[in-house]
C-alpha positions as a Python dict, from the first residue, in 0.01 Angstrom:
ca = {
    (1, 'X'): (0, 0, 0),
    (2, 'X'): (136, 346, -90),
    (3, 'X'): (228, 606, 172),
    (4, 'X'): (-55, 832, 53),
    (5, 'X'): (-308, 553, 97),
    (6, 'X'): (-172, 477, 444),
    (7, 'X'): (-200, 843, 538),
    (8, 'X'): (-555, 859, 405),
    (9, 'X'): (-650, 547, 602),
    (10, 'X'): (-494, 694, 917),
    (11, 'X'): (-698, 1013, 874),
    (12, 'X'): (-1018, 811, 833),
    (13, 'X'): (-937, 597, 1136),
    (14, 'X'): (-909, 906, 1356),
    (15, 'X'): (-1257, 1028, 1266),
    (16, 'X'): (-1490, 1001, 1562),
    (17, 'X'): (-1797, 800, 1472),
    (18, 'X'): (-2078, 621, 1649),
    (19, 'X'): (-2095, 246, 1698),
    (20, 'X'): (-2351, 220, 1418),
    (21, 'X'): (-2118, 407, 1183),
    (22, 'X'): (-1837, 171, 1279),
    (23, 'X'): (-2049, -121, 1157),
    (24, 'X'): (-2155, 67, 845),
    (25, 'X'): (-1796, 152, 757),
    (26, 'X'): (-1695, -210, 809),
    (27, 'X'): (-1971, -326, 575),
    (28, 'X'): (-1873, -68, 316),
    (29, 'X'): (-1511, -178, 338),
    (30, 'X'): (-1625, -533, 262),
    (31, 'X'): (-1807, -401, -48),
    (32, 'X'): (-2153, -470, 93),
    (33, 'X'): (-2403, -291, -129),
    (34, 'X'): (-2736, -396, 20),
    (35, 'X'): (-2875, -466, 367),
    (36, 'X'): (-3193, -639, 475),
    (37, 'X'): (-3305, -616, 835),
    (38, 'X'): (-3592, -642, 1080),
    (39, 'X'): (-3646, -290, 1211),
    (40, 'X'): (-3559, -244, 1577),
    (41, 'X'): (-3268, -157, 1803),
    (42, 'X'): (-2984, -155, 1701),
    (43, 'X'): (-3084, -220, 1338),
    (44, 'X'): (-3235, 127, 1295),
    (45, 'X'): (-2917, 314, 1382),
    (46, 'X'): (-2705, 78, 1173),
    (47, 'X'): (-2942, 110, 877),
    (48, 'X'): (-2934, 491, 887),
    (49, 'X'): (-2554, 488, 909),
    (50, 'X'): (-2532, 237, 624),
    (51, 'X'): (-2753, 451, 401),
    (52, 'X'): (-2524, 749, 465),
    (53, 'X'): (-2236, 531, 348),
    (54, 'X'): (-2421, 455, 24),
    (55, 'X'): (-2542, 108, 125),
    (56, 'X'): (-2902, 41, 25),
    (57, 'X'): (-3124, -79, 307),
    (58, 'X'): (-3451, -274, 293),
    (59, 'X'): (-3636, -285, 626),
    (60, 'X'): (-3837, -603, 674),
    (61, 'X'): (-4131, -656, 909),
    (62, 'X'): (-4059, -1021, 987),
    (63, 'X'): (-3771, -1261, 955),
    (64, 'X'): (-3746, -1403, 605),
    (65, 'X'): (-3572, -1711, 474),
    (66, 'X'): (-3402, -1754, 137),
    (67, 'X'): (-3264, -2093, 39),
    (68, 'X'): (-3192, -2292, -274),
    (69, 'X'): (-3295, -2614, -97),
    (70, 'X'): (-3665, -2631, -18),
    (71, 'X'): (-3611, -2887, 258),
    (72, 'X'): (-3399, -2638, 455),
    (73, 'X'): (-3666, -2366, 468),
    (74, 'X'): (-3787, -2334, 826),
    (75, 'X'): (-3521, -2569, 963),
    (76, 'X'): (-3377, -2307, 1197),
    (77, 'X'): (-3674, -2091, 1298),
    (78, 'X'): (-4021, -2066, 1151),
    (79, 'X'): (-4004, -1773, 906),
    (80, 'X'): (-4294, -1544, 818),
    (81, 'X'): (-4207, -1573, 447),
    (82, 'X'): (-3994, -1825, 259),
    (83, 'X'): (-3818, -1751, -69),
    (84, 'X'): (-3675, -2033, -277),
    (85, 'X'): (-3392, -1941, -510),
    (86, 'X'): (-3036, -1819, -548),
    (87, 'X'): (-2965, -1543, -294),
    (88, 'X'): (-2817, -1307, -555),
    (89, 'X'): (-3111, -1349, -792),
    (90, 'X'): (-3370, -1315, -514),
    (91, 'X'): (-3198, -1005, -375),
    (92, 'X'): (-3189, -844, -721),
    (93, 'X'): (-3559, -913, -772),
    (94, 'X'): (-3650, -770, -431),
    (95, 'X'): (-3452, -454, -495),
    (96, 'X'): (-3607, -407, -838),
    (97, 'X'): (-3952, -431, -683),
    (98, 'X'): (-3856, -196, -403),
    (99, 'X'): (-3744, 63, -658),
    (100, 'X'): (-4091, 50, -810),
    (101, 'X'): (-4273, 89, -477),
    (102, 'X'): (-4047, 260, -222),
    (103, 'X'): (-4174, 272, 137),
    (104, 'X'): (-4063, 411, 471),
    (105, 'X'): (-4198, 326, 815),
    (106, 'X'): (-4399, 627, 943),
    (107, 'X'): (-4194, 810, 1208),
    (108, 'X'): (-4493, 901, 1424),
    (109, 'X'): (-4694, 600, 1533),
    (110, 'X'): (-4758, 385, 1839),
    (111, 'X'): (-4470, 146, 1761),
    (112, 'X'): (-4214, 427, 1752),
    (113, 'X'): (-4362, 578, 2069),
    (114, 'X'): (-4334, 247, 2254),
    (115, 'X'): (-3977, 201, 2130),
    (116, 'X'): (-3865, 546, 2247),
    (117, 'X'): (-4028, 497, 2586),
    (118, 'X'): (-3848, 165, 2625),
    (119, 'X'): (-3515, 323, 2536),
    (120, 'X'): (-3567, 586, 2805),
    (121, 'X'): (-3664, 329, 3067),
    (122, 'X'): (-3357, 116, 2986),
    (123, 'X'): (-3130, 418, 3019),
    (124, 'X'): (-3292, 515, 3350),
    (125, 'X'): (-3255, 160, 3489),
    (126, 'X'): (-2885, 149, 3396),
    (127, 'X'): (-2821, 491, 3551),
    (128, 'X'): (-2996, 388, 3872),
    (129, 'X'): (-2781, 76, 3902),
    (130, 'X'): (-2465, 274, 3824),
    (131, 'X'): (-2543, 531, 4095),
    (132, 'X'): (-2573, 276, 4376),
    (133, 'X'): (-2329, 344, 4662),
    (134, 'X'): (-2348, 4, 4832),
    (135, 'X'): (-2046, -225, 4854),
    (136, 'X'): (-1943, -454, 4700),
    (137, 'X'): (-1999, -272, 4370),
    (138, 'X'): (-2219, -399, 4086),
    (139, 'X'): (-2134, -424, 3715),
    (140, 'X'): (-2295, -94, 3622),
    (141, 'X'): (-2112, 101, 3894),
    (142, 'X'): (-1780, -43, 3778),
    (143, 'X'): (-1839, 34, 3411),
    (144, 'X'): (-1967, 384, 3488),
    (145, 'X'): (-1641, 477, 3659),
    (146, 'X'): (-1432, 305, 3390),
    (147, 'X'): (-1616, 483, 3109),
    (148, 'X'): (-1550, 820, 3274),
    (149, 'X'): (-1173, 776, 3226),
    (150, 'X'): (-1142, 582, 2900),
    (151, 'X'): (-955, 766, 2623),
    (152, 'X'): (-1180, 820, 2324),
    (153, 'X'): (-931, 654, 2088),
    (154, 'X'): (-862, 344, 2300),
    (155, 'X'): (-920, -13, 2192),
    (156, 'X'): (-1176, -193, 2408),
    (157, 'X'): (-1141, -572, 2424),
    (158, 'X'): (-1398, -766, 2621),
    (159, 'X'): (-1501, -1119, 2699),
    (160, 'X'): (-1714, -1289, 2960),
    (161, 'X'): (-2082, -1343, 3029),
    (162, 'X'): (-2242, -1051, 3216),
    (163, 'X'): (-1911, -863, 3198),
    (164, 'X'): (-1912, -855, 2819),
    (165, 'X'): (-2288, -814, 2773),
    (166, 'X'): (-2323, -523, 3014),
    (167, 'X'): (-1993, -372, 2902),
    (168, 'X'): (-2123, -351, 2546),
    (169, 'X'): (-2404, -120, 2660),
    (170, 'X'): (-2194, 105, 2885),
    (171, 'X'): (-1837, 121, 2750),
    (172, 'X'): (-1847, 339, 2441),
    (173, 'X'): (-1647, 329, 2118),
    (174, 'X'): (-1598, 627, 1892),
    (175, 'X'): (-1370, 495, 1619),
    (176, 'X'): (-1400, 211, 1367),
    (177, 'X'): (-1222, -120, 1441),
    (178, 'X'): (-1169, -28, 1806),
    (179, 'X'): (-1388, -289, 1978),
    (180, 'X'): (-1304, -659, 1993),
    (181, 'X'): (-1502, -915, 2189),
    (182, 'X'): (-1608, -1277, 2200),
    (183, 'X'): (-1886, -1224, 1947),
    (184, 'X'): (-2230, -1371, 1907),
    (185, 'X'): (-2129, -1720, 2015),
    (186, 'X'): (-1955, -1600, 2333),
    (187, 'X'): (-1633, -1783, 2251),
    (188, 'X'): (-1415, -1775, 2563),
    (189, 'X'): (-1036, -1741, 2570),
    (190, 'X'): (-999, -1486, 2291),
    (191, 'X'): (-972, -1169, 2499),
    (192, 'X'): (-605, -1156, 2586),
    (193, 'X'): (-505, -1267, 2237),
    (194, 'X'): (-714, -988, 2087),
    (195, 'X'): (-559, -740, 2330),
    (196, 'X'): (-206, -850, 2244),
    (197, 'X'): (-273, -815, 1871),
    (198, 'X'): (-426, -470, 1918),
    (199, 'X'): (-137, -358, 2139),
    (200, 'X'): (125, -474, 1890),
    (201, 'X'): (-51, -286, 1613),
    (202, 'X'): (-93, 25, 1828),
    (203, 'X'): (272, 15, 1935),
    (204, 'X'): (377, 8, 1570),
    (205, 'X'): (131, 256, 1422),
    (206, 'X'): (24, 490, 1703),
    (207, 'X'): (248, 474, 2012),
    (208, 'X'): (64, 583, 2324),
    (209, 'X'): (-275, 456, 2212),
    (210, 'X'): (-417, 241, 2493),
    (211, 'X'): (-567, -108, 2488),
    (212, 'X'): (-822, -180, 2764),
    (213, 'X'): (-901, -551, 2807),
    (214, 'X'): (-1214, -610, 3018),
    (215, 'X'): (-1245, -966, 3145),
    (216, 'X'): (-1483, -1156, 3366),
    (217, 'X'): (-1300, -1362, 3627),
    (218, 'X'): (-1405, -1687, 3460),
    (219, 'X'): (-1313, -1555, 3114),
    (220, 'X'): (-971, -1450, 3242),
    (221, 'X'): (-908, -1808, 3349),
    (222, 'X'): (-926, -1934, 2990),
    (223, 'X'): (-610, -1753, 2877),
    (224, 'X'): (-479, -1577, 3186),
    (225, 'X'): (-125, -1702, 3139),
    (226, 'X'): (-100, -1483, 2831),
    (227, 'X'): (-13, -1219, 3090),
    (228, 'X'): (339, -1359, 3061),
    (229, 'X'): (330, -1287, 2688),
    (230, 'X'): (209, -933, 2757),
    (231, 'X'): (497, -876, 3000),
    (232, 'X'): (753, -1051, 2779),
    (233, 'X'): (687, -802, 2499),
    (234, 'X'): (624, -517, 2744),
    (235, 'X'): (287, -428, 2596),
    (236, 'X'): (119, -157, 2809),
    (237, 'X'): (-222, -326, 2812),
    (238, 'X'): (-459, -246, 3097),
    (239, 'X'): (-645, -559, 3209),
    (240, 'X'): (-964, -512, 3409),
    (241, 'X'): (-1085, -834, 3574),
    (242, 'X'): (-1442, -789, 3698),
    (243, 'X'): (-1443, -1046, 3976),
    (244, 'X'): (-1768, -1185, 4118),
    (245, 'X'): (-1612, -1512, 4239),
    (246, 'X'): (-1786, -1723, 3979),
    (247, 'X'): (-1931, -1795, 3639),
    (248, 'X'): (-2240, -1570, 3623),
    (249, 'X'): (-2257, -1570, 4006),
    (250, 'X'): (-2045, -1688, 4300),
    (251, 'X'): (-2022, -1686, 4681),
    (252, 'X'): (-1860, -1439, 4917),
    (253, 'X'): (-1580, -1569, 5139),
    (254, 'X'): (-1803, -1623, 5445),
    (255, 'X'): (-2065, -1818, 5249),
    (256, 'X'): (-1790, -2027, 5088),
    (257, 'X'): (-1639, -2121, 5424),
    (258, 'X'): (-1982, -2201, 5567),
    (259, 'X'): (-2061, -2423, 5268),
    (260, 'X'): (-1737, -2619, 5310),
    (261, 'X'): (-1843, -2716, 5661),
    (262, 'X'): (-2105, -2945, 5507),
    (263, 'X'): (-1860, -3148, 5300),
    (264, 'X'): (-1576, -3159, 5051),
    (265, 'X'): (-1583, -2890, 4781),
    (266, 'X'): (-1611, -3155, 4510),
    (267, 'X'): (-1940, -3268, 4664),
    (268, 'X'): (-2101, -2944, 4780),
    (269, 'X'): (-1961, -2653, 4575),
    (270, 'X'): (-2182, -2537, 4285),
    (271, 'X'): (-1996, -2592, 3954),
    (272, 'X'): (-2027, -2224, 3863),
    (273, 'X'): (-1852, -2100, 4179),
    (274, 'X'): (-1485, -2000, 4184),
    (275, 'X'): (-1255, -1946, 4480),
    (276, 'X'): (-1363, -1621, 4653),
    (277, 'X'): (-1137, -1315, 4646),
    (278, 'X'): (-880, -1471, 4414),
    (279, 'X'): (-591, -1229, 4366),
    (280, 'X'): (-558, -1232, 3989),
    (281, 'X'): (-354, -912, 4004),
    (282, 'X'): (-68, -1117, 4144),
    (283, 'X'): (-42, -1300, 3811),
    (284, 'X'): (57, -967, 3660),
    (285, 'X'): (303, -871, 3934),
    (286, 'X'): (464, -1215, 3911),
    (287, 'X'): (583, -1127, 3561),
    (288, 'X'): (684, -769, 3632),
    (289, 'X'): (370, -570, 3560),
    (290, 'X'): (157, -366, 3800),
    (291, 'X'): (-128, -520, 3993),
    (292, 'X'): (-416, -363, 4185),
    (293, 'X'): (-681, -520, 4410),
    (294, 'X'): (-976, -280, 4436),
    (295, 'X'): (-1303, -294, 4626),
    (296, 'X'): (-1441, 61, 4611),
    (297, 'X'): (-1513, 320, 4338),
    (298, 'X'): (-1237, 541, 4482),
    (299, 'X'): (-981, 262, 4457),
    (300, 'X'): (-1098, 183, 4104),
    (301, 'X'): (-1068, 542, 3984),
    (302, 'X'): (-722, 581, 4141),
    (303, 'X'): (-581, 256, 4003),
    (304, 'X'): (-720, 318, 3654),
    (305, 'X'): (-584, 673, 3652),
    (306, 'X'): (-238, 546, 3749),
    (307, 'X'): (-251, 271, 3488),
    (308, 'X'): (-352, 511, 3212),
    (309, 'X'): (-72, 751, 3310),
    (310, 'X'): (195, 478, 3286),
    (311, 'X'): (262, 379, 2927),
    (312, 'X'): (580, 188, 3011),
    (313, 'X'): (434, -138, 3144),
    (314, 'X'): (112, -342, 3160),
    (315, 'X'): (-121, -350, 3458),
    (316, 'X'): (-406, -563, 3590),
    (317, 'X'): (-684, -421, 3807),
    (318, 'X'): (-872, -693, 3995),
    (319, 'X'): (-1215, -539, 4068),
    (320, 'X'): (-1425, -709, 4333),
    (321, 'X'): (-1800, -685, 4284),
    (322, 'X'): (-2108, -830, 4452),
    (323, 'X'): (-2093, -1210, 4392),
    (324, 'X'): (-2466, -1221, 4322),
    (325, 'X'): (-2465, -917, 4092),
    (326, 'X'): (-2646, -965, 3760),
    (327, 'X'): (-2756, -757, 3465),
    (328, 'X'): (-3079, -562, 3480),
    (329, 'X'): (-3395, -774, 3427),
    (330, 'X'): (-3453, -877, 3066),
    (331, 'X'): (-3795, -870, 2899),
    (332, 'X'): (-3713, -1153, 2661),
    (333, 'X'): (-3613, -1492, 2797),
    (334, 'X'): (-3403, -1572, 2493),
    (335, 'X'): (-3151, -1307, 2601),
    (336, 'X'): (-3049, -1504, 2906),
    (337, 'X'): (-3151, -1865, 2859),
    (338, 'X'): (-2916, -2136, 2739),
    (339, 'X'): (-2991, -2325, 2421),
    (340, 'X'): (-2804, -2629, 2547),
}
């Protein structure tokens, strides 16, 4: 790639954009010309951003299925409409018809009103949880204080269950290709590898740009020894381990000790529980980085501020939260249930 093209790409990368625009730019980069979607959050914002990028968008009312094999139609979920044919041919036919009869969902109607009201109630619920002063902290309190200090151009890497899901709604991104996480399938163990790759790239192309890797305590366990790799190459990654002593939920130290009185841990400990108050920060200090064990918002703000100020070495902030902390209640069971 020529130096002029590299400079142009660098200029584009530094443009501050919304999350929806990040997706739209990614689609445009992959030469996507058309989008089909069921209108709703976050599809609306993505669709608007895509249209601004020159991508044509067709908003559907129900999920559709297109397949060249009739036996496969409806195999996954029951679609409202089934279309049998080659995807390219079917898409071309749909677009030709849409050109003849363009349509836009009316902006003022009961559906839009309900949607806006729900957005406001979700925002209010998150703010209420974030403002809670009780200790141990909850997820929303942690992410609120983290978000306050994050550089706008930082890379955010995230993996975990509640840690990643809640973090997606609170920790903001403003630039394209600056968020990496475990994705739709929740693949565990990718976080530290993503962070290392991002840090190597940042070190080469934009020294001083920070990489923030947000891990659940269970997620950290999948690839935690990559901390040695981080220290070996002296990559100034900031690791945040949101520690609730378990997978989804755990026990506090007193409850753990009381439980062990009834039998051996292999017989009485719930499979999702991890050892309470594990000092993951000591993994980082063992290899020469900085480690912090924090239990209050004040300790969190101080340790994060110190970590951001030091660009010479990596750090790990082990953040203790309420073991029974969860995300805010979900209206749709499919957001939290397991398909196993």
